[in-house]
mmCIF file of C-alpha atoms in Angstrom:
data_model
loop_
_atom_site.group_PDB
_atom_site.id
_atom_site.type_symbol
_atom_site.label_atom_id
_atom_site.label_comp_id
_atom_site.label_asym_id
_atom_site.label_seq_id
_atom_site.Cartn_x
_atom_site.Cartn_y
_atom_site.Cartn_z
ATOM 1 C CA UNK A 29 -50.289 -76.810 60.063
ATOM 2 C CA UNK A 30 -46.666 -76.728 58.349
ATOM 3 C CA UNK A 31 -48.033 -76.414 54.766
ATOM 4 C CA UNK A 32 -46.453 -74.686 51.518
ATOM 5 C CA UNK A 33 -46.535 -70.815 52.514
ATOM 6 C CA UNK A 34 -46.060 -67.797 49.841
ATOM 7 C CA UNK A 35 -45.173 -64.536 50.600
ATOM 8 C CA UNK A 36 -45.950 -61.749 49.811
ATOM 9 C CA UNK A 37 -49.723 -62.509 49.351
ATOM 10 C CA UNK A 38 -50.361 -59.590 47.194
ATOM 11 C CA UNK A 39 -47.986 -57.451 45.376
ATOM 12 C CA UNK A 40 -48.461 -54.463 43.532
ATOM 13 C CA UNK A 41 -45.965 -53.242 41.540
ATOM 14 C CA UNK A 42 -45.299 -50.615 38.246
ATOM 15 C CA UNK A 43 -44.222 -51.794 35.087
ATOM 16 C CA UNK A 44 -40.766 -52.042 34.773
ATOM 17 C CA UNK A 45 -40.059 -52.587 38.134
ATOM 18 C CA UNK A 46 -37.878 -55.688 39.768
ATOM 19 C CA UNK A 47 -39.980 -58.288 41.912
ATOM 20 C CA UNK A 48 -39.142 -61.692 44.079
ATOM 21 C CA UNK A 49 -41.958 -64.169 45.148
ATOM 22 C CA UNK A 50 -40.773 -66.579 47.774
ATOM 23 C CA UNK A 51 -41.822 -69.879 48.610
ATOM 24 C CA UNK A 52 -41.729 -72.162 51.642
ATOM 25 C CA UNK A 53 -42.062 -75.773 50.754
ATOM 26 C CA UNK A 54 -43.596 -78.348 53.486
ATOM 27 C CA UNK A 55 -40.120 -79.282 55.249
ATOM 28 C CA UNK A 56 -38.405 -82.576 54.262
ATOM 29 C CA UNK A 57 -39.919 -82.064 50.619
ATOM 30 C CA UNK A 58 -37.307 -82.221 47.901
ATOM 31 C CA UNK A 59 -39.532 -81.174 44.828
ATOM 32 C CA UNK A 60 -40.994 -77.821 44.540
ATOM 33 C CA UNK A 61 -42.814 -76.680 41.962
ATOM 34 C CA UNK A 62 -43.365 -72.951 40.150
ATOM 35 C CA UNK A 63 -46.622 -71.879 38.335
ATOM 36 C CA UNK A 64 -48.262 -69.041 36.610
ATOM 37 C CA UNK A 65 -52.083 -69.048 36.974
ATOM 38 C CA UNK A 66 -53.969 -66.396 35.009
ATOM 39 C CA UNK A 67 -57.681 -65.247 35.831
ATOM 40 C CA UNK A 68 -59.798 -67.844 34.579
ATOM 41 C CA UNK A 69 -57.370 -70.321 33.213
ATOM 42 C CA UNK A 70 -55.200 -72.812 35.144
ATOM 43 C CA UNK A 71 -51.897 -73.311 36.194
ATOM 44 C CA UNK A 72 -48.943 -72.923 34.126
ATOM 45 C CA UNK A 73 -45.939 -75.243 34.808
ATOM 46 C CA UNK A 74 -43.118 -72.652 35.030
ATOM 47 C CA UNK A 75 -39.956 -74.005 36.710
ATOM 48 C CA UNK A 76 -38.835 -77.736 38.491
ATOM 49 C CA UNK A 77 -36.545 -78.164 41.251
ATOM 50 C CA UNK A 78 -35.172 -81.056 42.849
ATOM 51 C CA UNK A 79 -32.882 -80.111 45.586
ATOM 52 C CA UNK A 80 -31.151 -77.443 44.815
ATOM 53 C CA UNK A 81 -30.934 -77.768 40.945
ATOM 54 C CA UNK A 82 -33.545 -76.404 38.588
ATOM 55 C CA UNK A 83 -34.364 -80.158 37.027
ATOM 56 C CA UNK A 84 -36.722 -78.654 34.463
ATOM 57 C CA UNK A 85 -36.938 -74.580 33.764
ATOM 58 C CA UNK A 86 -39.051 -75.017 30.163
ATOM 59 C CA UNK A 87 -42.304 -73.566 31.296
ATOM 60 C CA UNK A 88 -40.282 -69.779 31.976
ATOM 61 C CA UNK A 89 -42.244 -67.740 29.614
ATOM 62 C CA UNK A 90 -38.547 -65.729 28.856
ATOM 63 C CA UNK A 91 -34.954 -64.755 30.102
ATOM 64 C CA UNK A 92 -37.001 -61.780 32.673
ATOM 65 C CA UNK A 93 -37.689 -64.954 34.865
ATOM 66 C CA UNK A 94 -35.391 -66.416 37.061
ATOM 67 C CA UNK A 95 -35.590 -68.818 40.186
ATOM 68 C CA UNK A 96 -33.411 -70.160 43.038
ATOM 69 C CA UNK A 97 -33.148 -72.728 45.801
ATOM 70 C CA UNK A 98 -29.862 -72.259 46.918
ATOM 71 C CA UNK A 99 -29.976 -74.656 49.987
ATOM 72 C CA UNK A 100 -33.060 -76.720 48.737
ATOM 73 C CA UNK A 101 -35.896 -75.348 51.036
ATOM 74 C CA UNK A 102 -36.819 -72.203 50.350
ATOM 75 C CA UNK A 103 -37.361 -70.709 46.683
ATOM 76 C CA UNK A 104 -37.310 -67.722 45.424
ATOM 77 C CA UNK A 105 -39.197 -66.482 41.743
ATOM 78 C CA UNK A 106 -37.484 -63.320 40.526
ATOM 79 C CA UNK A 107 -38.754 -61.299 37.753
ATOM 80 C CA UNK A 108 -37.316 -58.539 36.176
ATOM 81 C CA UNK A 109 -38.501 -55.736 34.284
ATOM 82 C CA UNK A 110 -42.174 -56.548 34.631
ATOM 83 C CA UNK A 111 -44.626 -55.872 32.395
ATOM 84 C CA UNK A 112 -48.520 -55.842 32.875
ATOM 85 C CA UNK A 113 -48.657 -59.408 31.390
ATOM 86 C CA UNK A 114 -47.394 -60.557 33.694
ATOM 87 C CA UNK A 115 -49.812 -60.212 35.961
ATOM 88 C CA UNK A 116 -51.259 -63.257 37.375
ATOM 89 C CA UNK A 117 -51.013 -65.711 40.811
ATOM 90 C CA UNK A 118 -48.020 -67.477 41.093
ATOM 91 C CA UNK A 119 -48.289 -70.457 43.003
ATOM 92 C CA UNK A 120 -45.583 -73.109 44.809
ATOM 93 C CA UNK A 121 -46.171 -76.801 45.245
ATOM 94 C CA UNK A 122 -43.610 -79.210 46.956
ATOM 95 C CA UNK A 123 -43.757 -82.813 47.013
ATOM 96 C CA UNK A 124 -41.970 -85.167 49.143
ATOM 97 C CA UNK A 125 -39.975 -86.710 45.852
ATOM 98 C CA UNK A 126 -40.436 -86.207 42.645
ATOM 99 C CA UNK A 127 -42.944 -88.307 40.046
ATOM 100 C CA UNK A 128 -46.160 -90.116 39.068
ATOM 101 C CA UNK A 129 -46.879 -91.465 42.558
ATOM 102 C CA UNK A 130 -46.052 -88.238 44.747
ATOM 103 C CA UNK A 131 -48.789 -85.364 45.217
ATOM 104 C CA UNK A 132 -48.147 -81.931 44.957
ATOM 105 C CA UNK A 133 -49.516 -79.564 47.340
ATOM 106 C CA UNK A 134 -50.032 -76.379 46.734
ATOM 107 C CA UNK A 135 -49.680 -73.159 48.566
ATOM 108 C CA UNK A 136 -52.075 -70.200 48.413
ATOM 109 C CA UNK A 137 -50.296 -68.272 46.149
ATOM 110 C CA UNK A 138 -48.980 -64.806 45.690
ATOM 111 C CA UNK A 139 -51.199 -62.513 43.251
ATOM 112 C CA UNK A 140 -48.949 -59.899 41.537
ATOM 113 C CA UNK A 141 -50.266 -56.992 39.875
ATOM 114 C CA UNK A 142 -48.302 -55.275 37.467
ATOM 115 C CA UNK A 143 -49.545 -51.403 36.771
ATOM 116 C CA UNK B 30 -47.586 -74.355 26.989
ATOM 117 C CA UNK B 31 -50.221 -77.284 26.082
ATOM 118 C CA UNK B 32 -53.854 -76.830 28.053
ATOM 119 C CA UNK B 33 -56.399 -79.450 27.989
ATOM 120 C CA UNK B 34 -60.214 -79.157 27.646
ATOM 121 C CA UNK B 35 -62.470 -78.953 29.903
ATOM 122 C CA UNK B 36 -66.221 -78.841 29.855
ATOM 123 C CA UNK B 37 -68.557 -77.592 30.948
ATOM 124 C CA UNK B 38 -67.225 -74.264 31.503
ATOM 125 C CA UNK B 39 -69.714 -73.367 34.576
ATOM 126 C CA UNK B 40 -72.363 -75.909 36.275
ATOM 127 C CA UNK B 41 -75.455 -74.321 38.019
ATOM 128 C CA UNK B 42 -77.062 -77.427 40.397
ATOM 129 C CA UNK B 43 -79.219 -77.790 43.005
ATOM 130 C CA UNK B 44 -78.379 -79.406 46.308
ATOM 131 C CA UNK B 45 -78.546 -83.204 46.098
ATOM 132 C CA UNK B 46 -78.000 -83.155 42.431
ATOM 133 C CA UNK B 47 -74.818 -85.553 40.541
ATOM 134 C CA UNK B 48 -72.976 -83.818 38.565
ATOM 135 C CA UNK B 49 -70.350 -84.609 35.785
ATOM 136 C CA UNK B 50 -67.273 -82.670 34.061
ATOM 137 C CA UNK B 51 -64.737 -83.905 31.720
ATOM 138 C CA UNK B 52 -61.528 -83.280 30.393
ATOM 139 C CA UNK B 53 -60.364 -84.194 27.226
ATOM 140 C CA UNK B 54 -56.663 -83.709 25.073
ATOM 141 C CA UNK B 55 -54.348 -84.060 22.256
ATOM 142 C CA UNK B 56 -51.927 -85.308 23.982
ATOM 143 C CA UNK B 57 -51.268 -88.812 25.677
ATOM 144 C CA UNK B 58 -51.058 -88.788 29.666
ATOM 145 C CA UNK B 59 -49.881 -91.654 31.958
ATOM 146 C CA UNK B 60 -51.667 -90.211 34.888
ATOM 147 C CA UNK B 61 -54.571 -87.983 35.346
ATOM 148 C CA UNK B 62 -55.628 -86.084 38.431
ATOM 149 C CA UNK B 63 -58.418 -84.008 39.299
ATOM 150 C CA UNK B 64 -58.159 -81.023 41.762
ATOM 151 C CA UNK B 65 -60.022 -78.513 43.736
ATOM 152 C CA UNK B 66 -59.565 -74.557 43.874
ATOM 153 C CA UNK B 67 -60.945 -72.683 46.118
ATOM 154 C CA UNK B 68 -61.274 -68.861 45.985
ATOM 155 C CA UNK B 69 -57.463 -67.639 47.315
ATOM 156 C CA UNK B 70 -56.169 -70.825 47.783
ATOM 157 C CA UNK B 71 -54.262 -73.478 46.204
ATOM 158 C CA UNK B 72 -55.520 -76.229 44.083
ATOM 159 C CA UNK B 73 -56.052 -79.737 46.515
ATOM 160 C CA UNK B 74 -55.766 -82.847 44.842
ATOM 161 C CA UNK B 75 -58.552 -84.869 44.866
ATOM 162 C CA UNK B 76 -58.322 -87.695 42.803
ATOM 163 C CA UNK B 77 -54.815 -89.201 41.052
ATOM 164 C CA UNK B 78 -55.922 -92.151 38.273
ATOM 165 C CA UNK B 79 -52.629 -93.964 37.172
ATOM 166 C CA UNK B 80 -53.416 -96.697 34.453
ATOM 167 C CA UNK B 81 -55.584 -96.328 31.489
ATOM 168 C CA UNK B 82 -59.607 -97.473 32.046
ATOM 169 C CA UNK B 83 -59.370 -96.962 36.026
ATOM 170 C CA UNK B 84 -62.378 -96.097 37.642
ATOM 171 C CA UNK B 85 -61.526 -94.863 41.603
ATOM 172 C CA UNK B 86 -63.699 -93.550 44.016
ATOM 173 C CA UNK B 87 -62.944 -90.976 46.867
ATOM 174 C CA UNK B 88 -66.098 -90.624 48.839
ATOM 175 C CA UNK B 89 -68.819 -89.102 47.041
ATOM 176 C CA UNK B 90 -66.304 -88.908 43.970
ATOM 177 C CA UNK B 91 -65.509 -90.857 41.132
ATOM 178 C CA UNK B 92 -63.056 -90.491 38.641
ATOM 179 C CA UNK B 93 -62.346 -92.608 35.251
ATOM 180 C CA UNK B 94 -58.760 -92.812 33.294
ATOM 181 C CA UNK B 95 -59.921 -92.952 29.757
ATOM 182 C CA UNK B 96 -58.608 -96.127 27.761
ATOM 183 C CA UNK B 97 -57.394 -93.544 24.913
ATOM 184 C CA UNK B 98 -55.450 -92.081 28.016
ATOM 185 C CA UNK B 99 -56.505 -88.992 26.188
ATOM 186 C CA UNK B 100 -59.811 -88.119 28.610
ATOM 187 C CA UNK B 101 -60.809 -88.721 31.783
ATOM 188 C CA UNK B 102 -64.292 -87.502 33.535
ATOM 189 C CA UNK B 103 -65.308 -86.775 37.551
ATOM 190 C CA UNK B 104 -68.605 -87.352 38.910
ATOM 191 C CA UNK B 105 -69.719 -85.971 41.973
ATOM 192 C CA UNK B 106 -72.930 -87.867 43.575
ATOM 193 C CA UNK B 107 -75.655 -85.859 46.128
ATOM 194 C CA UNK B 108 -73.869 -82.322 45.735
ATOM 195 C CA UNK B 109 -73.690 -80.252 48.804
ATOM 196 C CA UNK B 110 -73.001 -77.075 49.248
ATOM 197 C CA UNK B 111 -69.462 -76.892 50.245
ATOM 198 C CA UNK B 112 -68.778 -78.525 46.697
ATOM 199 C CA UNK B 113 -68.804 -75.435 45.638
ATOM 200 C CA UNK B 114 -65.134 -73.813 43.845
ATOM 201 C CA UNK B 115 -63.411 -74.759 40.535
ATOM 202 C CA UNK B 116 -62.360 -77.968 39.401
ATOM 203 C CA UNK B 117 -59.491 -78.557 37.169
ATOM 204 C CA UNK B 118 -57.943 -81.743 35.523
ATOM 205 C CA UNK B 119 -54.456 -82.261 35.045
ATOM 206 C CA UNK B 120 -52.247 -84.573 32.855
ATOM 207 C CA UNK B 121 -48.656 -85.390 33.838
ATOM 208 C CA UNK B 122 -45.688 -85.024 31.124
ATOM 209 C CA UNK B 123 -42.157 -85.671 31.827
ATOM 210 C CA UNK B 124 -41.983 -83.606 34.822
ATOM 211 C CA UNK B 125 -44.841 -81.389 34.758
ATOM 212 C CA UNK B 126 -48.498 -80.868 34.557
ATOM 213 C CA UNK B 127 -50.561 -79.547 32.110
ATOM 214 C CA UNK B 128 -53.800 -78.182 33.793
ATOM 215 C CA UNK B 129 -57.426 -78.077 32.350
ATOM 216 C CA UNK B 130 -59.023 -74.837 31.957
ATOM 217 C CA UNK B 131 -61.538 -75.666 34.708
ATOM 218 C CA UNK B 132 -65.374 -75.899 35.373
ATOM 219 C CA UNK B 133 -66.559 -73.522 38.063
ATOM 220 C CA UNK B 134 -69.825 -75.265 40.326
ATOM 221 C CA UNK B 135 -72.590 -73.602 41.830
ATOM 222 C CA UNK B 136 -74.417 -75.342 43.918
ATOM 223 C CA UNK B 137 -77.779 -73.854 44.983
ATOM 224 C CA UNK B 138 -79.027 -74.994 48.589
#
């Protein structure tokens, strides 16, 4: 089925180092949806877009994370000079529109290990 | 960012039993929603509750919106074993949700 697909699935990567997590949102869906889930807890809001525009980027934990959606589809988490806190599964939702009334579904995430 | 509370932590039941979890915060929500996580996967929406005191079903499921809008509880009825993964509530803000901390189930055949 054409659901919300994340790659990498795993990523391993040394401290300091520069990683991108991308995101393929169910087609036709114009929200997509960023979060941060560490072991144990549950997902963190990170980052918003509708279309193209970042609607809402106040769950980015600091100015190391950055994401795009340059032609509204696919989106792409970058984060720079990594440290081992941030290790966790990032995981992409899209929805057909934004709000209430619209469920989010989720991919399976991409689990990033920082050493 | 703002977590709410779940409880219990971790549910050990036998096959057939009901169980209960709740979820409970500081904050008021205008919807609540209850999903499922499976191991590697993605959290699947089970239940959405929209208005303050609803009470839906979904199958073996039931789900209340507290009237404080500050809680809301599932129920699952006759447990089987594919019941079985984490559960997690979830509160919407403006344009986000704030996710419980989530109650794990065990369900012994």
């Amino acid at each position: 089925g054409a659901g919300v697909s994340q790659t990498p699935s795993n990523k391993v990567t040394e401290k300091g180092k520069y990683v991108e997590l991308r995101c393929d949102p169910i087609s036709g869906h114009t929200a997509l949806y960023w979060y941060r889930q560490s072991l144990g807890q549950g997902p963190e809001f990170l980052i918003y877009f509708q279309g193209t525009g970042a609607a809402d980027d106040s769950g980015l934990p600091n100015d190391r994370f950055f994401a795009v959606r340059p032609e509204g589809s696919v989106s792409t988490l970058k984060i720079q000079r990594t440290e081992r806190g941030d290790s966790a599964v990032y995981l992409c939702a899209s929805s057909e529109l934004a709000g209430v009334y619209n469920e989010q579904f989720f991919g399976p995430g991409t689990r990033l290990t920082v050493l | 960012g703002q977590q709410l509370n779940q409880s219990p932590q971790s549910m050990f039941i036998q096959e057939g039993e009901d169980v209960s979890m709740n979820c409970t915060s500081s904050s008021i929500f205008n919807t609540w929603l209850w999903y499922k996580q499976d191991p590697g996967e993605g959290p699947v929406l089970l239940i959405a509750l929209y208005k303050a005191g609803e009470l839906t079903s979904n199958g073996r499921l039931t789900a209340q919106f507290g009237i404080t809008r500050k809680d809301s509880f599932l129920n699952i009825s006759a447990s089987i074993p594919s019941d079985v993964g984490i559960y997690f509530c979830a509160g919407q803000g403006r344009n986000q949700f704030y996710f419980g901390t989530g109650t794990s189930l065990t369900v012994i055949p």
